[in-house]
XYZ file of C-alpha atoms in Angstrom:
658
model
C 217.663 169.990 -72.189
C 219.640 173.230 -72.106
C 222.378 173.633 -69.317
C 222.378 176.811 -67.850
C 225.627 178.449 -66.456
C 224.314 177.972 -62.857
C 226.077 177.531 -59.803
C 227.230 173.781 -60.419
C 228.907 174.811 -63.363
C 230.490 178.148 -62.100
C 232.338 176.528 -59.142
C 233.369 173.388 -61.027
C 235.305 175.537 -63.467
C 236.577 177.540 -60.432
C 237.943 174.335 -59.052
C 240.712 174.062 -61.367
C 241.846 177.919 -61.324
C 242.141 178.672 -57.681
C 245.155 178.686 -55.645
C 245.920 178.721 -51.905
C 247.622 181.769 -50.824
C 248.758 180.999 -47.372
C 249.850 177.850 -45.098
C 246.397 176.092 -43.947
C 245.046 177.571 -40.495
C 245.012 175.118 -37.758
C 241.905 173.134 -37.347
C 239.858 173.430 -34.338
C 237.380 171.229 -32.136
C 233.875 171.912 -32.337
C 232.363 171.660 -28.709
C 228.885 170.136 -30.049
C 228.521 167.661 -33.048
C 224.943 166.985 -33.889
C 225.343 163.677 -35.862
C 223.165 160.932 -36.073
C 221.251 161.968 -32.887
C 217.560 162.321 -33.523
C 215.992 164.038 -30.431
C 212.986 165.577 -29.068
C 210.967 167.491 -29.657
C 210.488 165.483 -32.954
C 208.963 167.324 -36.076
C 206.564 165.819 -38.254
C 205.045 166.774 -41.361
C 201.269 167.539 -41.582
C 200.785 167.594 -45.291
C 202.880 167.881 -48.677
C 201.681 170.411 -51.108
C 203.471 170.386 -54.513
C 203.569 173.542 -56.504
C 204.514 173.981 -60.354
C 204.333 177.073 -62.615
C 200.780 177.787 -63.760
C 202.162 178.115 -67.188
C 205.219 175.734 -66.728
C 207.138 174.610 -69.647
C 210.077 171.941 -70.202
C 213.413 173.573 -69.094
C 212.240 176.441 -67.220
C 213.885 175.341 -64.069
C 211.013 176.261 -61.871
C 212.404 176.021 -58.344
C 216.092 177.097 -59.124
C 215.792 179.423 -56.200
C 212.941 179.741 -53.521
C 212.305 182.082 -50.652
C 209.692 182.568 -47.967
C 208.281 185.088 -45.577
C 204.948 184.208 -43.599
C 202.513 182.992 -45.927
C 204.219 184.025 -49.009
C 206.523 181.848 -51.247
C 208.412 183.201 -54.215
C 210.063 180.756 -56.699
C 212.419 181.482 -59.409
C 212.470 180.039 -62.898
C 215.370 181.579 -64.823
C 215.047 179.885 -67.851
C 211.101 180.853 -68.473
C 210.598 181.846 -72.065
C 206.992 183.731 -72.124
C 208.846 187.186 -72.436
C 211.917 185.797 -74.600
C 214.206 182.754 -74.678
C 215.680 182.315 -71.034
C 214.442 185.778 -69.835
C 213.293 184.164 -66.698
C 210.475 184.841 -64.308
C 209.759 184.530 -60.735
C 206.140 183.221 -59.253
C 204.624 184.342 -56.140
C 202.067 182.118 -54.008
C 200.189 182.956 -51.044
C 198.442 180.794 -48.386
C 194.971 181.055 -47.636
C 193.020 178.822 -45.574
C 195.721 176.166 -45.810
C 195.768 176.436 -49.436
C 198.656 177.842 -51.765
C 197.342 180.050 -54.183
C 198.960 181.615 -57.200
C 199.297 185.413 -56.967
C 201.357 186.686 -59.574
C 203.956 186.329 -62.066
C 206.952 188.821 -61.984
C 209.132 189.491 -64.778
C 211.768 192.179 -65.455
C 210.591 195.347 -66.639
C 213.174 195.584 -69.263
C 213.226 191.837 -69.905
C 215.330 190.342 -72.722
C 216.931 186.973 -73.803
C 218.873 185.049 -71.663
C 218.822 187.343 -68.698
C 218.227 184.615 -66.124
C 215.835 186.644 -64.050
C 214.977 184.622 -61.003
C 218.092 182.909 -60.563
C 217.944 184.127 -57.255
C 215.175 185.350 -55.015
C 214.453 186.759 -51.470
C 211.543 188.280 -49.658
C 210.668 190.085 -46.538
C 207.200 190.844 -45.961
C 205.681 192.824 -49.050
C 209.082 193.371 -50.543
C 211.008 190.811 -52.906
C 214.272 191.085 -54.776
C 214.978 189.106 -57.863
C 218.565 188.415 -59.248
C 219.180 188.503 -62.975
C 222.840 188.102 -63.423
C 222.945 188.072 -67.065
C 220.849 191.326 -67.408
C 222.478 194.388 -68.594
C 223.540 196.765 -65.663
C 225.743 199.782 -66.277
C 227.387 197.470 -68.978
C 226.478 194.565 -71.134
C 225.690 191.264 -69.066
C 227.153 193.116 -65.892
C 223.891 191.564 -63.986
C 221.214 193.416 -62.046
C 218.334 192.866 -59.326
C 214.912 194.035 -59.393
C 212.676 194.931 -56.291
C 208.967 194.414 -56.131
C 206.695 195.901 -53.641
C 203.041 194.389 -52.765
C 200.121 196.570 -52.044
C 196.620 194.803 -51.566
C 197.820 191.824 -53.216
C 199.632 193.446 -56.363
C 203.119 193.544 -57.167
C 204.715 196.466 -58.765
C 208.334 196.911 -59.838
C 210.768 199.537 -58.413
C 213.840 200.960 -60.057
C 216.350 198.206 -60.931
C 219.313 197.590 -58.939
C 222.969 197.923 -60.489
C 226.239 197.956 -59.420
C 227.885 201.471 -59.693
C 231.166 199.772 -61.071
C 229.796 196.890 -62.892
C 231.537 195.137 -65.549
C 230.500 192.537 -68.228
C 230.050 188.941 -66.705
C 230.303 190.093 -63.113
C 227.338 188.004 -62.206
C 225.884 190.775 -59.994
C 222.566 189.128 -58.784
C 223.798 185.732 -58.549
C 222.676 185.626 -54.919
C 220.335 188.227 -53.187
C 219.240 188.892 -49.649
C 216.816 191.399 -48.229
C 216.285 192.654 -44.455
C 214.015 195.466 -43.854
C 214.918 198.449 -45.956
C 218.497 196.947 -47.007
C 219.291 194.873 -49.649
C 222.476 192.671 -50.381
C 223.532 191.583 -53.612
C 226.206 189.061 -54.417
C 228.718 189.609 -57.404
C 230.834 186.422 -57.124
C 232.850 187.510 -60.473
C 233.767 190.859 -59.675
C 237.377 191.680 -60.372
C 237.797 194.388 -57.830
C 240.407 192.461 -55.758
C 241.573 190.007 -58.675
C 239.987 188.091 -61.274
C 236.612 186.513 -60.144
C 237.755 187.559 -56.531
C 233.951 188.606 -56.125
C 232.069 191.120 -53.927
C 228.649 191.970 -52.366
C 226.928 195.164 -52.616
C 224.507 196.841 -49.843
C 221.660 199.012 -51.223
C 219.287 201.079 -48.558
C 216.167 202.634 -49.356
C 216.142 206.380 -49.225
C 212.310 207.111 -49.622
C 212.529 207.021 -53.313
C 214.650 203.975 -54.491
C 217.509 201.750 -53.132
C 220.876 203.325 -53.213
C 224.151 201.685 -53.006
C 225.446 202.206 -49.710
C 228.711 199.970 -49.532
C 230.589 197.591 -51.555
C 231.682 194.776 -49.608
C 235.263 193.234 -50.045
C 237.473 191.119 -48.112
C 240.835 191.955 -46.500
C 242.410 188.842 -47.875
C 240.641 188.498 -51.068
C 242.531 186.460 -53.772
C 241.419 185.569 -57.335
C 238.677 182.963 -57.761
C 237.465 183.230 -54.372
C 233.719 184.130 -55.685
C 232.948 186.065 -52.799
C 229.186 186.919 -53.159
C 228.235 183.521 -54.425
C 225.763 183.295 -51.382
C 224.626 186.147 -49.380
C 222.419 186.420 -46.313
C 221.359 189.449 -44.298
C 219.669 190.230 -40.981
C 219.643 193.683 -39.475
C 222.934 195.141 -39.417
C 224.857 191.897 -40.199
C 225.610 190.560 -43.687
C 227.003 187.002 -44.230
C 228.817 186.448 -47.375
C 230.059 183.169 -48.889
C 233.240 182.578 -50.773
C 233.134 178.828 -51.531
C 236.329 178.790 -53.733
C 238.707 180.605 -51.237
C 241.790 178.732 -50.559
C 241.990 178.246 -46.635
C 242.965 174.549 -46.615
C 243.637 174.065 -50.024
C 242.144 175.019 -53.365
C 238.488 175.494 -53.084
C 238.147 174.778 -49.430
C 236.030 177.897 -48.939
C 235.230 180.583 -46.431
C 232.462 182.875 -45.168
C 232.516 186.425 -44.111
C 230.656 188.287 -41.546
C 230.203 192.277 -42.256
C 228.525 194.488 -39.413
C 227.019 197.842 -39.795
C 227.345 200.741 -37.353
C 225.336 203.588 -38.687
C 226.206 203.726 -42.338
C 229.616 202.216 -41.969
C 230.252 198.499 -42.794
C 233.313 196.762 -41.486
C 234.371 193.102 -41.632
C 233.828 191.305 -38.409
C 234.965 187.770 -38.875
C 236.022 185.159 -41.282
C 234.304 182.023 -40.901
C 236.187 178.686 -41.846
C 235.434 175.214 -41.342
C 236.790 173.494 -38.178
C 237.612 170.401 -39.999
C 238.012 171.823 -43.428
C 240.108 170.483 -46.466
C 240.775 171.281 -50.117
C 237.574 171.338 -52.344
C 234.737 171.269 -49.546
C 233.358 174.344 -51.053
C 232.437 176.002 -47.700
C 230.432 178.866 -48.199
C 228.435 177.647 -51.038
C 225.127 178.344 -49.118
C 224.621 180.531 -46.214
C 221.923 181.901 -43.618
C 221.904 183.991 -40.749
C 219.567 184.990 -38.211
C 220.261 187.180 -35.107
C 223.455 185.691 -33.553
C 223.527 182.307 -35.300
C 224.750 181.443 -38.990
C 224.642 178.344 -40.736
C 227.196 177.558 -43.637
C 227.009 174.716 -46.093
C 229.841 172.588 -47.657
C 228.392 170.303 -50.026
C 231.683 168.924 -51.158
C 233.026 168.002 -47.664
C 234.087 164.352 -47.473
C 232.861 163.858 -43.733
C 230.958 160.518 -44.676
C 232.359 159.950 -48.052
C 233.523 161.977 -50.985
C 231.252 164.838 -51.747
C 228.877 163.691 -48.894
C 228.862 167.304 -47.674
C 228.376 168.961 -44.198
C 226.755 172.011 -42.665
C 228.325 174.109 -39.870
C 226.534 176.281 -37.223
C 228.230 179.271 -35.774
C 227.172 181.437 -32.722
C 228.212 185.121 -32.084
C 229.061 186.215 -28.359
C 229.780 189.769 -28.554
C 231.776 190.235 -31.355
C 233.241 186.921 -31.421
C 231.963 184.154 -33.916
C 232.766 180.508 -32.979
C 231.622 177.117 -34.332
C 229.463 175.262 -32.168
C 228.202 172.435 -34.177
C 228.797 170.081 -37.404
C 225.431 169.098 -38.845
C 225.486 165.709 -40.344
C 222.215 163.929 -40.991
C 221.656 159.950 -40.476
C 222.570 157.821 -43.408
C 224.696 160.510 -44.961
C 226.846 159.144 -47.901
C 229.375 159.671 -50.669
C 228.037 162.157 -53.150
C 224.905 163.198 -51.431
C 225.810 166.944 -51.552
C 224.382 167.648 -48.127
C 224.872 171.576 -47.675
C 224.100 172.562 -51.164
C 221.204 174.801 -49.766
C 220.528 176.127 -46.252
C 217.724 178.261 -44.480
C 217.144 179.301 -40.894
C 214.020 180.115 -38.914
C 214.170 180.433 -35.189
C 215.329 177.450 -33.596
C 214.996 175.235 -36.999
C 217.253 174.978 -39.925
C 216.645 172.988 -43.278
C 219.763 171.900 -45.280
C 219.327 170.353 -48.815
C 221.122 167.398 -50.354
C 220.154 167.393 -54.065
C 221.863 164.069 -54.724
C 220.888 162.096 -51.565
C 220.073 158.466 -52.282
C 217.252 158.034 -49.691
C 214.473 157.303 -52.100
C 216.315 156.315 -55.046
C 219.768 157.281 -56.365
C 220.256 160.906 -56.623
C 216.479 161.733 -55.900
C 217.644 164.160 -53.437
C 216.519 164.998 -49.723
C 216.227 167.846 -47.181
C 216.789 167.313 -43.574
C 215.493 169.747 -40.723
C 217.663 170.272 -37.450
C 216.149 171.569 -34.271
C 218.309 173.686 -31.871
C 217.715 173.107 -28.146
C 219.860 175.495 -26.123
C 223.266 175.416 -27.996
C 222.729 171.982 -28.878
C 221.221 170.639 -32.496
C 219.591 167.494 -33.246
C 218.300 165.994 -36.478
C 214.419 165.991 -36.295
C 212.968 164.920 -39.830
C 214.068 164.036 -43.260
C 211.918 165.304 -46.178
C 211.726 163.390 -49.471
C 209.427 164.038 -52.390
C 206.486 161.613 -52.315
C 206.972 161.194 -56.117
C 210.703 161.236 -56.146
C 212.324 160.477 -59.432
C 216.131 160.081 -60.047
C 217.594 163.464 -61.320
C 214.928 165.749 -59.939
C 217.482 167.651 -57.756
C 215.142 167.854 -54.807
C 216.861 169.913 -52.370
C 218.785 172.162 -54.814
C 216.981 175.195 -52.789
C 215.153 175.324 -49.599
C 213.600 178.049 -47.641
C 211.824 178.122 -44.054
C 209.396 180.410 -42.217
C 208.078 179.657 -38.882
C 206.971 175.859 -38.989
C 206.701 175.784 -42.902
C 209.442 174.702 -45.363
C 209.817 174.691 -48.965
C 212.238 172.517 -50.936
C 212.792 172.958 -54.597
C 213.306 170.244 -57.028
C 214.224 172.291 -60.286
C 214.867 169.428 -62.701
C 211.314 167.517 -61.940
C 209.510 166.642 -65.144
C 205.896 167.196 -64.407
C 205.234 169.845 -67.052
C 208.180 168.580 -69.146
C 211.688 167.770 -68.911
C 213.330 169.977 -66.072
C 210.104 171.934 -65.848
C 210.791 171.990 -62.051
C 208.641 172.083 -58.957
C 208.727 172.659 -55.336
C 207.307 171.171 -52.324
C 206.035 172.619 -49.244
C 205.705 171.113 -45.905
C 204.141 172.141 -42.672
C 206.297 170.789 -39.847
C 204.581 170.418 -36.341
C 205.605 168.949 -33.122
C 204.742 165.183 -32.498
C 202.717 164.102 -29.761
C 204.243 164.451 -26.508
C 206.568 167.036 -27.362
C 206.892 170.236 -25.475
C 204.482 173.136 -26.783
C 203.420 176.484 -25.972
C 200.431 176.704 -28.270
C 198.223 174.251 -30.460
C 199.911 175.725 -33.568
C 202.837 174.066 -32.766
C 201.445 170.529 -32.582
C 200.527 168.125 -35.517
C 197.668 167.021 -33.377
C 196.382 170.358 -33.074
C 196.203 170.208 -29.348
C 198.606 171.529 -26.700
C 197.611 170.532 -23.263
C 199.571 170.764 -19.963
C 202.670 171.963 -22.065
C 202.896 168.911 -24.230
C 201.477 168.020 -27.779
C 198.342 166.042 -26.873
C 196.444 163.280 -28.635
C 193.159 164.904 -28.165
C 191.739 168.174 -26.644
C 191.613 166.459 -23.443
C 189.056 168.800 -22.104
C 186.767 166.696 -20.243
C 187.192 168.392 -17.054
C 189.804 168.862 -14.191
C 190.421 165.285 -13.783
C 192.130 164.391 -17.386
C 195.679 165.186 -18.105
C 198.073 164.723 -20.812
C 201.633 165.094 -19.345
C 203.161 162.655 -16.849
C 203.629 165.600 -14.477
C 199.863 165.915 -14.146
C 199.328 162.065 -13.760
C 199.148 160.854 -17.449
C 200.149 157.496 -18.318
C 202.646 159.158 -20.876
C 203.306 162.495 -22.144
C 200.761 163.106 -25.003
C 198.270 160.570 -24.029
C 195.230 162.101 -22.512
C 194.551 159.835 -19.256
C 191.353 159.934 -16.682
C 193.017 160.756 -13.658
C 192.347 159.013 -10.359
C 193.458 160.146 -6.785
C 195.084 163.467 -8.046
C 194.122 166.649 -6.339
C 191.682 168.533 -8.496
C 189.337 171.424 -8.337
C 185.688 171.022 -8.676
C 184.967 174.471 -9.323
C 183.012 174.862 -6.003
C 185.080 177.089 -3.447
C 182.759 175.657 -0.702
C 184.200 172.250 -0.712
C 187.654 172.059 1.118
C 189.100 168.585 -0.272
C 188.696 167.924 -4.003
C 189.994 164.505 -5.305
C 189.878 162.932 -8.927
C 187.869 159.776 -8.898
C 187.997 157.928 -12.225
C 188.093 161.176 -14.219
C 185.479 163.016 -11.962
C 186.285 165.617 -9.494
C 184.712 164.871 -6.410
C 184.467 167.717 -3.668
C 184.477 166.613 0.030
C 184.630 168.251 3.409
C 182.200 171.085 2.616
C 182.394 174.583 4.157
C 179.893 174.748 7.189
C 178.311 178.190 7.542
C 176.668 178.931 10.813
C 173.208 179.660 10.980
C 171.125 182.435 12.649
C 167.456 181.661 13.940
C 165.949 183.919 10.929
C 169.161 183.712 8.556
C 170.483 180.601 6.805
C 174.246 180.381 6.488
C 174.832 179.545 2.882
C 178.530 179.244 1.148
C 178.937 181.113 -2.072
C 180.544 178.260 -4.479
C 182.097 181.204 -6.412
C 184.281 182.527 -3.616
C 183.788 180.327 -0.683
C 182.594 183.186 1.455
C 179.590 182.436 3.929
C 176.694 184.451 3.078
C 173.793 185.284 5.594
C 170.376 184.854 3.718
C 167.227 186.175 5.428
C 164.564 183.369 5.848
C 161.189 184.233 4.850
C 158.434 185.599 7.380
C 156.657 182.906 8.862
C 159.591 180.312 8.798
C 159.895 178.253 11.720
C 162.643 179.275 14.217
C 163.853 179.059 17.621
C 163.961 182.378 19.831
C 166.239 180.637 22.223
C 163.237 181.059 24.897
C 161.822 177.480 26.197
C 159.025 179.697 27.545
C 157.374 180.395 24.161
C 156.055 178.265 21.369
C 155.154 178.507 17.661
C 158.269 180.700 17.177
C 158.284 182.412 13.617
C 160.411 184.610 11.793
C 158.932 188.125 11.232
C 161.351 190.599 9.235
C 164.370 188.518 10.025
C 163.713 188.494 13.882
C 162.323 185.223 15.636
C 159.566 185.755 17.816
C 157.595 183.216 19.908
C 153.854 183.591 19.344
C 152.499 181.754 22.457
C 153.816 182.122 25.989
C 153.756 179.373 28.476
C 151.225 179.949 31.416
C 152.338 178.812 34.781
C 149.056 178.430 36.971
C 148.864 177.679 40.419
C 148.621 173.934 41.306
C 146.113 174.580 44.189
C 145.005 177.135 46.632
C 148.158 177.044 48.644
C 150.329 177.999 45.729
C 151.045 181.328 43.735
C 151.207 181.435 39.896
C 154.673 179.893 39.143
C 157.050 181.235 36.557
C 158.652 179.821 33.567
C 162.107 178.882 33.182
C 163.327 180.426 29.815
C 166.265 177.686 29.488
C 164.002 174.515 30.667
C 160.709 175.650 29.841
C 159.543 174.200 33.343
C 156.992 176.080 35.667
C 158.020 176.694 39.279
C 155.491 175.841 41.947
C 155.471 178.896 44.430
C 154.054 177.669 47.851
C 152.118 180.106 50.009
C 153.208 180.789 53.548
C 151.730 178.170 56.037
C 148.704 179.590 57.700
C 147.542 181.304 54.751
C 143.931 180.950 54.423
C 142.533 178.491 51.760
C 138.991 177.409 51.470
C 138.122 175.359 54.447
C 141.130 175.689 56.109
C 144.635 177.015 56.144
C 147.787 176.258 54.118
C 150.278 174.094 55.467
C 153.377 172.910 53.326
C 151.553 173.812 50.078
C 148.522 171.878 51.306
C 145.098 173.467 52.294
C 144.534 171.453 55.668
C 140.628 172.116 56.653
C 139.505 172.938 60.243
C 142.863 174.023 61.343
C 143.431 177.373 63.293
C 145.908 179.608 62.025
C 149.177 179.357 64.016
C 149.916 181.734 67.005
C 150.685 185.190 65.779
C 148.937 184.909 62.522
C 146.839 187.925 61.650
C 143.514 187.034 60.009
C 142.777 189.991 57.648
C 139.629 190.986 55.941
C 139.317 192.342 52.614
C 139.802 195.918 51.885
C 139.753 197.216 55.670
C 142.381 197.974 58.186
C 140.593 195.801 60.700
C 142.639 192.996 62.176
C 142.305 190.264 64.587
C 144.887 188.807 67.021
C 144.267 185.261 67.473
C 145.725 183.320 70.343
C 146.005 179.825 69.258
C 146.457 178.706 72.617
C 143.067 179.709 73.985
C 141.370 177.072 71.501
C 141.921 173.473 71.421
C 139.782 172.944 68.507
C 137.038 174.743 66.435
C 139.688 177.310 65.447
C 137.876 177.467 61.892
C 134.426 178.318 63.186
C 135.685 181.086 65.312
C 137.589 182.535 62.432
C 134.312 182.464 60.348
C 132.538 184.201 63.210
C 135.330 186.849 63.175
C 135.125 187.239 59.442
C 131.397 187.696 59.597
C 131.720 190.632 62.315
C 134.435 192.195 60.241
C 132.325 192.337 57.220
C 129.307 193.962 59.217
C 131.839 196.384 60.517
C 132.815 197.299 57.164
C 129.342 197.825 55.847
C 128.628 200.163 58.829
C 131.745 202.253 58.067
C 130.591 202.707 54.306
C 127.145 203.864 55.373
C 128.823 206.386 57.883
C 130.935 208.032 54.769
C 128.112 208.259 52.257
C 127.105 211.901 51.572
C 123.480 212.953 51.744
C 121.422 213.212 48.813
């Protein structure tokens, strides 16, 4: 195969010519080292999708560069020959319904042989930039970058980007980045501050095209630093790698943070390895997001010669400080860990293109997750069809839960035709989650990734906190407090996975209104009973009580009849319903005698002083009981007859003549 003058060759040449300009700085302690410490949440891959160029050929180097934004991936192929030999191309793929589909092939409008279009790529939403470091800019082979914009699924080219002061072989376009309306283009062989000292250029969209805003140079630039070999940008902050800067010795490397206020750029911080040494190539790969940065040093000797390392830095205010050295489990000599880096949220993916996990030099990529200020290793990615020398991990990208790892020397479509692998990374069962989209199982229940939907009711749980046997295992609960959904039950308890309500609310009744508890609100409601419904009006002297218009009425009253001639009609007690027996006064005339103690005694004279009255007149007779020893009843009868005759005579006397 043809060997391109790509990054590996560029910097191996630089190693021989770079010198250290000052005494090595004092090394510093890093407060947090995330080495050999897999930790929750642990990520798992739900699928591996292998992507190759639709028309791939041997030696295309598909996957030499990769970038991702949301559901779009762009992959550079700098030796693609369809337009001209080694003119290069870039391929765009989009995800639809979980599948990655080819969308469009991008080529330089002014393509030509050996332009290496696709050497670097970057994307943000519907805008992408492609580096072509051998293209003709203002001068022959000075390099260029091409911006493409997507509308309704179709990509079109915008005006070409070139350095205002470009020179032949500057390698402008060696690295590219995009953030919103700003572009950052690396030019590692610029001679502005010495031969191959390097530079980076910022371009900003002005409404018609991208205009150059600033050429970024370092205050301590030196020949062969190769500033701009790697670039990253987020908002107003740019991160530029200089992997051959002589900080701790030749080619120990550094990275520089530049910050923009308005339209003015200034160097904010020079980042160096906290345990750097000559030949580390710190700054070979860089990425930045918000106030965090990751810098790769693939030739660091942390676990053996050229085993590699990656470093995390955090910005507080305007101060940048290292907070972690990232080293994967099993790292060994010549793995080149840190040859590529990418960040998204609290995850970072780091390539190790010569890792030996699957076989000698097959390559790997490692995902680390940040929790607070601490990083921990989560998962190692390797190709399912790994072959020695594929350079898996040479380029990486990550967006959200999806990671892309390239193997630009893969041979599926011919020797070194290249490929890329896409992984969806999810939290494992039992890991914390906010939404189901975070979980490999597809279920987020009780704040953890669950092994099932766990939705049988209120008496199943998936976290220890809710009573489950383990985080992530859906368990039927027993004895736990629950809610049966009925507001009218006051004590609800889980019983073998069922929520059982107890202590129902008691609503008081009215004779013609039923007290009913509303299960939705727990409020007692009065429901009118239908007319004719039995009720109790509270009066024991009524019977056959029924509701009429919400009022309880007794339809039959108790009659309290006199029990004999010496009793008057009684009254009914509304409380007990008993009739009272009302005795007539002693001496009251009764048939054949007189009343005494409620009993009619025959042939008895009325007691002394008793007036015997006749019906309807004022005639009165005074009886002296002492004048008679017996026969008081006969005398009384004679008197009654006499009174009746007198009444008749009086009636005749008052009659009017006809």
